[in-house]
Amino acid sequence: MLPCHCPSCQTSLIVKEMLCEGCSTEVHGRFKLPILAELSVEEQNFVLSFVKNSGSLKEMAKQLSLSYPSVRNLLDEIIEKIKKLEHHE
């Protein structure tokens, strides 16, 4: 998993350098991580499953063996987290 927060102070990390594996081109700068990368692995997996299930909470509930309201609550929590992350950009 890509680290998104400093292990020492928990401040959000930025990307400073990128490397192309094909031609070894290096890109240097200060780049913010995408918001979805700042979600936990579990939250990222939920979002991926949600998209794969065409946004059907009913299908998500079946897949996760949870009630519809429980899946709705999980989605609402992720939405709120994304909104907070957007305001910190």
XYZ file of N, CA and C in Angstrom:
267
model
N 0.836 -1.182 0.000
C 0.000 0.000 0.000
C 0.877 1.240 0.000
N 0.472 2.225 -0.735
C 1.174 3.490 -0.828
C 0.999 4.275 0.462
N 2.098 4.662 1.115
C 1.929 5.462 2.331
C 1.410 6.848 1.983
N 0.444 7.338 2.744
C -0.170 8.639 2.473
C 0.067 9.636 3.596
N 0.493 9.127 4.762
C 0.719 10.002 5.914
C 2.081 9.702 6.523
N 2.708 10.743 7.042
C 4.008 10.622 7.683
C 3.899 9.683 8.887
N 4.783 8.689 8.972
C 4.720 7.779 10.119
C 5.094 8.459 11.434
N 5.728 9.614 11.354
C 6.156 10.314 12.559
C 5.091 11.280 13.079
N 4.553 12.141 12.176
C 3.621 13.182 12.637
C 2.229 13.093 12.026
N 2.000 12.147 11.109
C 0.706 11.915 10.464
C 0.282 12.991 9.464
N 1.179 13.906 9.109
C 0.882 14.896 8.077
C 0.787 14.180 6.731
N -0.097 14.664 5.851
C -0.227 14.066 4.524
C 1.088 14.172 3.764
N 1.462 13.077 3.112
C 2.672 13.055 2.302
C 2.381 13.585 0.905
N 3.413 14.041 0.217
C 3.319 14.431 -1.188
C 4.303 13.576 -1.970
N 4.097 13.470 -3.266
C 5.019 12.755 -4.134
C 6.065 13.760 -4.601
N 7.329 13.396 -4.486
C 8.406 14.302 -4.858
C 9.091 13.879 -6.152
N 9.057 12.596 -6.455
C 9.776 12.097 -7.617
C 9.035 10.902 -8.202
N 9.034 10.817 -9.538
C 8.418 9.687 -10.229
C 9.407 9.188 -11.279
N 9.354 7.888 -11.553
C 10.277 7.271 -12.494
C 9.515 6.415 -13.486
N 9.804 6.574 -14.782
C 9.218 5.725 -15.814
C 10.041 4.441 -15.893
N 9.393 3.302 -15.710
C 10.107 2.026 -15.798
C 10.495 1.692 -17.228
N 9.804 2.272 -18.212
C 10.085 1.985 -19.612
C 11.350 2.645 -20.132
N 11.512 3.939 -19.837
C 12.653 4.674 -20.412
C 13.530 5.349 -19.366
N 13.218 5.167 -18.101
C 13.983 5.736 -16.976
C 13.896 7.259 -16.863
N 12.927 7.874 -17.528
C 12.720 9.309 -17.358
C 12.295 9.573 -15.918
N 12.878 10.583 -15.311
C 12.532 10.965 -13.949
C 11.798 12.299 -13.961
N 10.757 12.393 -13.157
C 9.991 13.634 -13.020
C 10.112 14.058 -11.562
N 10.558 15.289 -11.353
C 10.734 15.818 -10.002
C 9.790 16.984 -9.799
N 9.282 17.121 -8.603
C 8.379 18.219 -8.286
C 7.671 17.927 -6.976
N 6.549 18.579 -6.776
C 5.720 18.368 -5.581
C 4.303 18.098 -6.066
N 3.873 16.854 -5.914
C 2.578 16.430 -6.430
C 1.726 15.869 -5.293
N 0.495 16.354 -5.186
C -0.428 15.815 -4.182
C -0.913 14.443 -4.624
N -1.145 13.573 -3.662
C -1.720 12.265 -3.949
C -3.195 12.440 -4.296
N -3.731 11.584 -5.160
C -5.172 11.644 -5.434
C -5.961 11.350 -4.154
N -7.129 11.944 -4.045
C -7.950 11.764 -2.839
C -8.232 10.288 -2.573
N -8.535 9.529 -3.610
C -8.849 8.114 -3.389
C -7.661 7.352 -2.808
N -6.447 7.791 -3.078
C -5.263 7.137 -2.517
C -5.164 7.376 -1.013
N -5.831 8.404 -0.532
C -5.787 8.713 0.896
C -6.809 7.932 1.715
N -7.681 7.196 1.034
C -8.615 6.318 1.738
C -7.874 5.078 2.208
N -8.400 4.424 3.235
C -7.793 3.168 3.692
C -7.968 2.100 2.614
N -7.219 1.019 2.725
C -7.331 -0.078 1.761
C -8.761 -0.608 1.737
N -9.377 -0.738 2.898
C -10.752 -1.237 2.974
C -11.714 -0.286 2.269
N -11.519 1.013 2.475
C -12.380 2.002 1.823
C -12.172 1.993 0.312
N -10.921 1.864 -0.133
C -10.635 1.789 -1.565
C -11.307 0.555 -2.175
N -11.219 -0.582 -1.478
C -11.854 -1.807 -1.978
C -13.368 -1.656 -2.045
N -13.953 -0.970 -1.068
C -15.391 -0.726 -1.086
C -15.763 0.098 -2.317
N -15.005 1.169 -2.585
C -15.286 2.029 -3.736
C -15.164 1.232 -5.036
N -14.126 0.403 -5.154
C -13.961 -0.424 -6.353
C -15.135 -1.382 -6.531
N -15.539 -2.034 -5.459
C -16.677 -2.955 -5.533
C -17.955 -2.213 -5.887
N -18.119 -1.028 -5.329
C -19.296 -0.208 -5.606
C -19.380 0.109 -7.097
N -18.253 0.495 -7.682
C -18.223 0.799 -9.123
C -18.487 -0.462 -9.935
N -17.854 -1.570 -9.565
C -18.045 -2.832 -10.292
C -19.494 -3.307 -10.230
N -20.185 -2.954 -9.141
C -21.593 -3.325 -8.984
C -22.524 -2.235 -9.498
N -22.004 -1.367 -10.354
C -22.783 -0.283 -10.972
C -23.491 0.593 -9.947
N -22.886 0.750 -8.786
C -23.459 1.617 -7.770
C -24.667 1.042 -7.060
N -24.855 -0.264 -7.174
C -26.015 -0.895 -6.540
C -25.702 -1.267 -5.091
N -26.338 -0.552 -4.167
C -26.153 -0.880 -2.754
C -26.754 -2.245 -2.431
N -27.798 -2.616 -3.147
C -28.418 -3.924 -2.951
C -27.413 -5.033 -3.278
N -26.697 -4.890 -4.397
C -25.688 -5.881 -4.774
C -24.518 -5.871 -3.802
N -24.147 -4.681 -3.351
C -23.055 -4.563 -2.373
C -23.429 -5.282 -1.077
N -24.669 -5.126 -0.652
C -25.127 -5.781 0.572
C -25.021 -7.294 0.443
N -25.408 -7.819 -0.728
C -25.287 -9.265 -0.969
C -23.832 -9.696 -0.935
N -22.999 -8.957 -1.643
C -21.576 -9.305 -1.753
C -20.885 -9.279 -0.390
N -21.223 -8.309 0.432
C -20.565 -8.153 1.726
C -21.285 -8.880 2.862
N -22.411 -9.492 2.548
C -23.236 -10.167 3.564
C -23.614 -9.204 4.699
N -24.017 -8.016 4.296
C -24.450 -6.999 5.242
C -25.842 -6.534 4.860
N -26.499 -5.847 5.785
C -27.812 -5.290 5.481
C -27.639 -4.056 4.595
N -28.685 -3.722 3.871
C -28.674 -2.527 3.031
C -28.323 -1.284 3.854
N -28.963 -1.071 5.040
C -28.615 0.122 5.833
C -27.145 0.146 6.267
N -26.562 -1.008 6.549
C -25.149 -1.055 6.934
C -24.253 -0.624 5.782
N -24.579 -1.081 4.576
C -23.807 -0.699 3.393
C -23.997 0.792 3.113
N -25.208 1.280 3.273
C -25.476 2.708 3.082
C -24.639 3.535 4.050
N -24.555 3.086 5.314
C -23.755 3.794 6.317
C -22.272 3.798 5.947
N -21.758 2.668 5.452
C -20.360 2.606 5.015
C -20.107 3.608 3.894
N -21.022 3.647 2.937
C -20.890 4.580 1.822
C -20.942 6.026 2.326
N -21.869 6.322 3.225
C -21.983 7.677 3.761
C -20.705 8.097 4.489
N -20.084 7.168 5.220
C -18.831 7.465 5.923
C -17.717 7.791 4.932
N -17.646 7.042 3.842
C -16.624 7.303 2.821
C -16.885 8.645 2.145
N -18.137 8.946 1.864
C -18.492 10.232 1.248
C -18.052 11.382 2.152
N -18.326 11.283 3.438
C -17.938 12.336 4.378
C -16.424 12.484 4.446
N -15.704 11.375 4.437
C -14.242 11.424 4.468
C -13.702 12.102 3.209
N -14.271 11.773 2.058
C -13.844 12.393 0.795
C -14.112 13.901 0.833
N -15.263 14.300 1.346
C -15.576 15.731 1.441
C -14.555 16.461 2.311
N -14.167 15.861 3.429
C -13.164 16.469 4.324
C -11.814 16.564 3.609
N -11.439 15.524 2.887
C -10.171 15.537 2.166
C -10.168 16.608 1.075
N -11.302 16.800 0.415
C -11.404 17.828 -0.625
C -11.212 19.221 -0.049
N -11.692 19.436 1.159
C -11.581 20.764 1.778
C -10.163 21.054 2.260
N -9.329 20.017 2.349
C -7.944 20.205 2.798
C -6.978 20.353 1.634
N -7.490 20.396 0.406
C -6.606 20.535 -0.754
C -6.044 21.930 -0.850
